[in-house]
GROMACS .gro file of C-alpha atoms in nm:
model
  181
    1MET     CA    1  -1.371  -1.443   0.093
    2THR     CA    2  -1.011  -1.356   0.018
    3THR     CA    3  -0.719  -1.529   0.173
    4ILE     CA    4  -0.421  -1.367   0.335
    5GLU     CA    5  -0.209  -1.461   0.032
    6ASP     CA    6  -0.454  -1.284  -0.201
    7ALA     CA    7  -0.453  -0.976   0.020
    8LEU     CA    8  -0.072  -0.973   0.026
    9ASP     CA    9  -0.060  -1.014  -0.353
   10ASP     CA   10  -0.303  -0.725  -0.395
   11ALA     CA   11  -0.096  -0.507  -0.160
   12ARG     CA   12   0.226  -0.601  -0.341
   13ASP     CA   13   0.068  -0.520  -0.679
   14ALA     CA   14  -0.059  -0.185  -0.551
   15ALA     CA   15   0.286  -0.097  -0.411
   16THR     CA   16   0.454  -0.202  -0.736
   17ASP     CA   17   0.212   0.014  -0.934
   18PHE     CA   18   0.246   0.312  -0.698
   19LEU     CA   19   0.628   0.299  -0.701
   20ASN     CA   20   0.643   0.242  -1.078
   21ALA     CA   21   0.849  -0.069  -1.000
   22ASP     CA   22   0.705  -0.317  -1.250
   23GLY     CA   23   0.991  -0.524  -1.389
   24ARG     CA   24   1.249  -0.366  -1.159
   25HIS     CA   25   1.474  -0.567  -0.931
   26PRO     CA   26   1.364  -0.528  -0.566
   27GLY     CA   27   1.715  -0.412  -0.474
   28HIS     CA   28   1.688  -0.126  -0.724
   29VAL     CA   29   1.353  -0.021  -0.580
   30VAL     CA   30   1.483  -0.035  -0.220
   31LEU     CA   31   1.793   0.163  -0.321
   32GLY     CA   32   1.570   0.425  -0.488
   33VAL     CA   33   1.355   0.460  -0.177
   34ALA     CA   34   1.667   0.482   0.042
   35VAL     CA   35   1.834   0.745  -0.181
   36THR     CA   36   1.529   0.968  -0.220
   37VAL     CA   37   1.405   0.944   0.137
   38GLY     CA   38   1.759   0.975   0.270
   39PHE     CA   39   1.832   1.286   0.064
   40ALA     CA   40   1.503   1.451   0.159
   41LEU     CA   41   1.558   1.360   0.524
   42ALA     CA   42   1.913   1.497   0.517
   43ALA     CA   43   1.789   1.824   0.364
   44THR     CA   44   1.516   1.850   0.627
   45ILE     CA   45   1.757   1.775   0.912
   46PHE     CA   46   2.001   2.034   0.777
   47ALA     CA   47   1.726   2.295   0.759
   48ARG     CA   48   1.581   2.214   1.101
   49GLY     CA   49   1.928   2.212   1.257
   50ALA     CA   50   1.995   2.558   1.120
   51ILE     CA   51   1.667   2.697   1.257
   52ARG     CA   52   1.684   2.818   1.611
   53PRO     CA   53   1.363   2.934   1.777
   54ARG     CA   54   1.355   3.307   1.836
   55PRO     CA   55   1.282   3.439   2.186
   56ARG     CA   56   0.930   3.580   2.211
   57MET     CA   57   0.921   3.737   2.558
   58LEU     CA   58   1.084   3.700   2.892
   59ALA     CA   59   0.938   3.471   3.152
   60ASP     CA   60   0.923   3.547   3.522
   61ASP     CA   61   1.271   3.400   3.568
   62ASP     CA   62   1.414   3.604   3.275
   63ALA     CA   63   1.450   3.291   3.064
   64PRO     CA   64   1.337   3.338   2.705
   65ILE     CA   65   1.018   3.168   2.588
   66THR     CA   66   1.068   3.037   2.238
   67GLU     CA   67   0.849   2.894   1.969
   68ARG     CA   68   0.904   2.748   1.624
   69PRO     CA   69   0.858   2.968   1.321
   70ARG     CA   70   0.507   2.967   1.176
   71GLY     CA   71   0.361   3.067   0.845
   72PRO     CA   72   0.278   2.920   0.509
   73LEU     CA   73   0.625   2.781   0.444
   74SER     CA   74   0.641   2.591   0.772
   75LEU     CA   75   0.305   2.427   0.697
   76ILE     CA   76   0.353   2.337   0.336
   77LEU     CA   77   0.722   2.245   0.302
   78PRO     CA   78   0.703   1.907   0.480
   79ALA     CA   79   0.422   1.806   0.244
   80VAL     CA   80   0.617   1.931  -0.056
   81PHE     CA   81   0.922   1.732   0.053
   82SER     CA   82   0.703   1.422   0.097
   83VAL     CA   83   0.511   1.447  -0.230
   84THR     CA   84   0.814   1.525  -0.442
   85THR     CA   85   1.000   1.242  -0.271
   86LEU     CA   86   0.724   0.998  -0.370
   87SER     CA   87   0.739   1.135  -0.722
   88ALA     CA   88   1.118   1.098  -0.724
   89VAL     CA   89   1.086   0.730  -0.629
   90ARG     CA   90   0.861   0.679  -0.933
   91VAL     CA   91   1.113   0.863  -1.151
   92TRP     CA   92   1.399   0.657  -1.005
   93ASN     CA   93   1.217   0.340  -1.109
   94ALA     CA   94   1.158   0.461  -1.466
   95PRO     CA   95   1.370   0.302  -1.739
   96PRO     CA   96   1.722   0.446  -1.751
   97GLN     CA   97   1.746   0.740  -1.992
   98ARG     CA   98   1.870   1.098  -2.008
   99GLU     CA   99   1.536   1.241  -1.889
  100ARG     CA  100   1.550   1.033  -1.572
  101THR     CA  101   1.896   1.167  -1.489
  102THR     CA  102   1.780   1.522  -1.560
  103ALA     CA  103   1.467   1.482  -1.346
  104MET     CA  104   1.658   1.332  -1.053
  105GLY     CA  105   1.915   1.613  -1.075
  106LEU     CA  106   1.637   1.873  -1.067
  107TRP     CA  107   1.474   1.697  -0.773
  108ALA     CA  108   1.802   1.691  -0.576
  109ALA     CA  109   1.862   2.058  -0.657
  110ALA     CA  110   1.510   2.150  -0.545
  111GLN     CA  111   1.551   1.960  -0.216
  112ALA     CA  112   1.888   2.124  -0.147
  113LEU     CA  113   1.763   2.472  -0.239
  114ASN     CA  114   1.454   2.435  -0.019
  115ALA     CA  115   1.674   2.330   0.271
  116VAL     CA  116   1.895   2.634   0.220
  117TRP     CA  117   1.594   2.868   0.206
  118ILE     CA  118   1.449   2.713   0.521
  119ALA     CA  119   1.783   2.752   0.699
  120MET     CA  120   1.822   3.113   0.584
  121ARG     CA  121   1.470   3.210   0.695
  122PRO     CA  122   1.451   3.511   0.463
  123ALA     CA  123   1.288   3.805   0.638
  124SER     CA  124   1.273   4.066   0.361
  125ARG     CA  125   0.995   4.057   0.109
  126SER     CA  126   1.237   4.041  -0.184
  127LEU     CA  127   1.420   3.737  -0.041
  128GLN     CA  128   1.089   3.566   0.036
  129ILE     CA  129   0.981   3.623  -0.323
  130ALA     CA  130   1.316   3.490  -0.448
  131ALA     CA  131   1.277   3.182  -0.227
  132ALA     CA  132   0.923   3.116  -0.347
  133MET     CA  133   1.005   3.173  -0.714
  134SER     CA  134   1.321   2.962  -0.715
  135SER     CA  135   1.152   2.676  -0.525
  136ALA     CA  136   0.847   2.688  -0.750
  137GLY     CA  137   1.064   2.706  -1.061
  138LEU     CA  138   1.268   2.401  -0.969
  139ALA     CA  139   0.955   2.212  -0.863
  140ALA     CA  140   0.790   2.293  -1.197
  141ALA     CA  141   1.102   2.191  -1.390
  142PHE     CA  142   1.115   1.862  -1.199
  143ALA     CA  143   0.743   1.801  -1.258
  144HIS     CA  144   0.788   1.868  -1.630
  145GLU     CA  145   1.079   1.625  -1.661
  146ALA     CA  146   0.904   1.368  -1.440
  147ARG     CA  147   0.593   1.384  -1.658
  148LYS     CA  148   0.806   1.295  -1.963
  149LEU     CA  149   0.896   0.967  -1.792
  150ASP     CA  150   0.582   0.887  -1.599
  151ALA     CA  151   0.258   1.084  -1.606
  152ARG     CA  152   0.170   0.990  -1.247
  153ALA     CA  153   0.509   1.110  -1.117
  154GLY     CA  154   0.455   1.443  -1.291
  155LYS     CA  155   0.109   1.478  -1.141
  156LEU     CA  156   0.241   1.400  -0.792
  157ALA     CA  157   0.507   1.668  -0.821
  158ALA     CA  158   0.303   1.938  -0.993
  159PRO     CA  159   0.112   2.176  -0.770
  160THR     CA  160  -0.255   2.202  -0.854
  161GLY     CA  161  -0.521   2.459  -0.782
  162GLY     CA  162  -0.691   2.224  -0.536
  163SER     CA  163  -0.379   2.174  -0.326
  164VAL     CA  164  -0.304   2.546  -0.325
  165HIS     CA  165  -0.663   2.613  -0.214
  166LEU     CA  166  -0.630   2.354   0.063
  167ALA     CA  167  -0.299   2.505   0.180
  168ASN     CA  168  -0.461   2.850   0.193
  169ILE     CA  169  -0.749   2.717   0.406
  170VAL     CA  170  -0.506   2.549   0.645
  171GLN     CA  171  -0.300   2.869   0.670
  172ASP     CA  172  -0.608   3.083   0.742
  173ARG     CA  173  -0.721   2.848   1.019
  174ALA     CA  174  -0.373   2.815   1.166
  175GLU     CA  175  -0.328   3.190   1.194
  176HIS     CA  176  -0.633   3.222   1.420
  177ARG     CA  177  -0.545   2.942   1.662
  178PRO     CA  178  -0.288   2.945   1.939
  179THR     CA  179  -0.002   2.701   1.902
  180VAL     CA  180   0.084   2.448   2.169
  181HIS     CA  181   0.458   2.380   2.189
   0.00000   0.00000   0.00000
């Protein structure tokens, strides 16, 4: 039977391993979590603040009925923000070197660009392609730099066939179900 102290030690070791924080001062780790989560949260808040629901139809009292935008981007971007943020925390905790600075810069640029694309809500096919390609390009560049520092951070940030397949299944199911807002 394990004691509470053993369970806490196991949890602390797992968190240290997951955050790539072995040998790092706890203040550095907390600052890294605050910076990455704060930046991702600020980008998300900026994007959500810029999105206004579009009127769908008039109600009996002539007030518009609105709903949030749907589609593949609205389903997958929160997960992308979350996963790349976890990867960025691991990169933040890597030993200081030029690659870490480059990776964190790419991560910040990707977060900011995704927020801008969300806020712009591109309607034309060419702008949607530009949004997807620029977001994917920055995500791939970040994953490449992150992998140089920490293989697990690179794997967290890199999209895989399995996750794309899962996103496609979710999108297919979501399109055929009514939304409740």
